[in-house]
Amino acid sequence: ATTEKYYGQYCQCSNFNCEQSNNELCGGTAQGECNCGECKCKEGYIGSNCGEIDCALYLPKCLTDVEGRGKVNCSDHGTCDCGECKCESFYEGSRCEKCPSCAGRCGDYQTCVLCKVFGVTPNNATLCANCPTIEKLSTLAKLQELQLPTTCQETDDEGCTYYYSYQNIKNVTRVYAVENKDCPEGPDVLLIVLAVIGGIVGIGIILLILWKLLTAMVDRREYQKFEQDRAKSKWHREKNPLYQPATSTVQNPTFVGSKS
């Protein structure tokens, strides 16, 4: 136990005339010391009687390092109570970083994203009037940098995919949406035209080759038949009945008689 004493130039100070905490002077030697009627608190304790915990020392236990946003207190989904996060509705975890029911809430904001970001008017126009604040982002990478618990992915009637997410800060909902849809590329018209032309030319070349092969086969067959017929034929040297010799012999009867 601490020995009670007076001290000071005029003995005006004492080490026992201070406020108490938990029935001890200044909360006990572990929390503070009595110095001339005033509690001098040790690290981690504050207050006139050193009976309160200095929660500022435990604040780092509540901080989450989020890329692009720096240190965030309880993931922006709760308050820090002396190193312990008190989470808002839907959130849990040591730093309120988990939201088990958030995945099922994508549909709650889908209509708002369609009408506010992409200009698609729903059947019930009042749905667009009751939308939370929506922040448009240029790329999916920007959305992922926020490191929100859930990223919603939806596909429209044209096969285009769009992304968005949301968070609840102090019971105020904020939606983040990528302003450009990810649509499948349409057919390349030039490629299709070139393919059709190439196909026609290819078919023409194939038909030409087939025609040449067929012609060659027919010619070869005709030639072989011709050779066979020529081998079987017997050729005779006959006098052409139409041939007339260039000279003729005529006998003169008078001359023949005088000669005899």
GROMACS .gro file of C-alpha atoms in nm, residues 4 47 55 57 59 82 86 101 127 138 150 167-168 177 186 205 219 244-245 247 251:
model
   21
    4GLU     CA    1   0.007   0.852   0.291
   47GLY     CA    2  -1.083   1.117  -1.647
   55CYS     CA    3  -1.060   0.462  -2.637
   57LEU     CA    4  -0.562   0.416  -2.815
   59LEU     CA    5  -0.910   0.304  -3.248
   82CYS     CA    6  -1.297   0.131  -2.743
   86LYS     CA    7  -2.064  -0.192  -3.308
  101SER     CA    8  -2.774  -1.087  -4.641
  127LEU     CA    9  -3.992   0.318  -5.851
  138SER     CA   10  -1.646   0.460  -6.556
  150THR     CA   11  -2.107  -0.751  -5.280
  167GLN     CA   12  -2.336   0.013  -4.912
  168ASN     CA   13  -2.523   0.135  -4.608
  177ALA     CA   14  -2.294   0.151  -6.081
  186GLY     CA   15  -2.172  -0.807  -8.306
  205ILE     CA   16  -1.213  -2.361 -10.817
  219ASP     CA   17  -1.033  -3.796 -12.329
  244GLN     CA   18  -0.754  -4.068 -16.297
  245PRO     CA   19  -0.400  -4.094 -16.435
  247THR     CA   20  -0.171  -3.946 -16.919
  251GLN     CA   21  -0.417  -4.589 -18.091
   0.00000   0.00000   0.00000
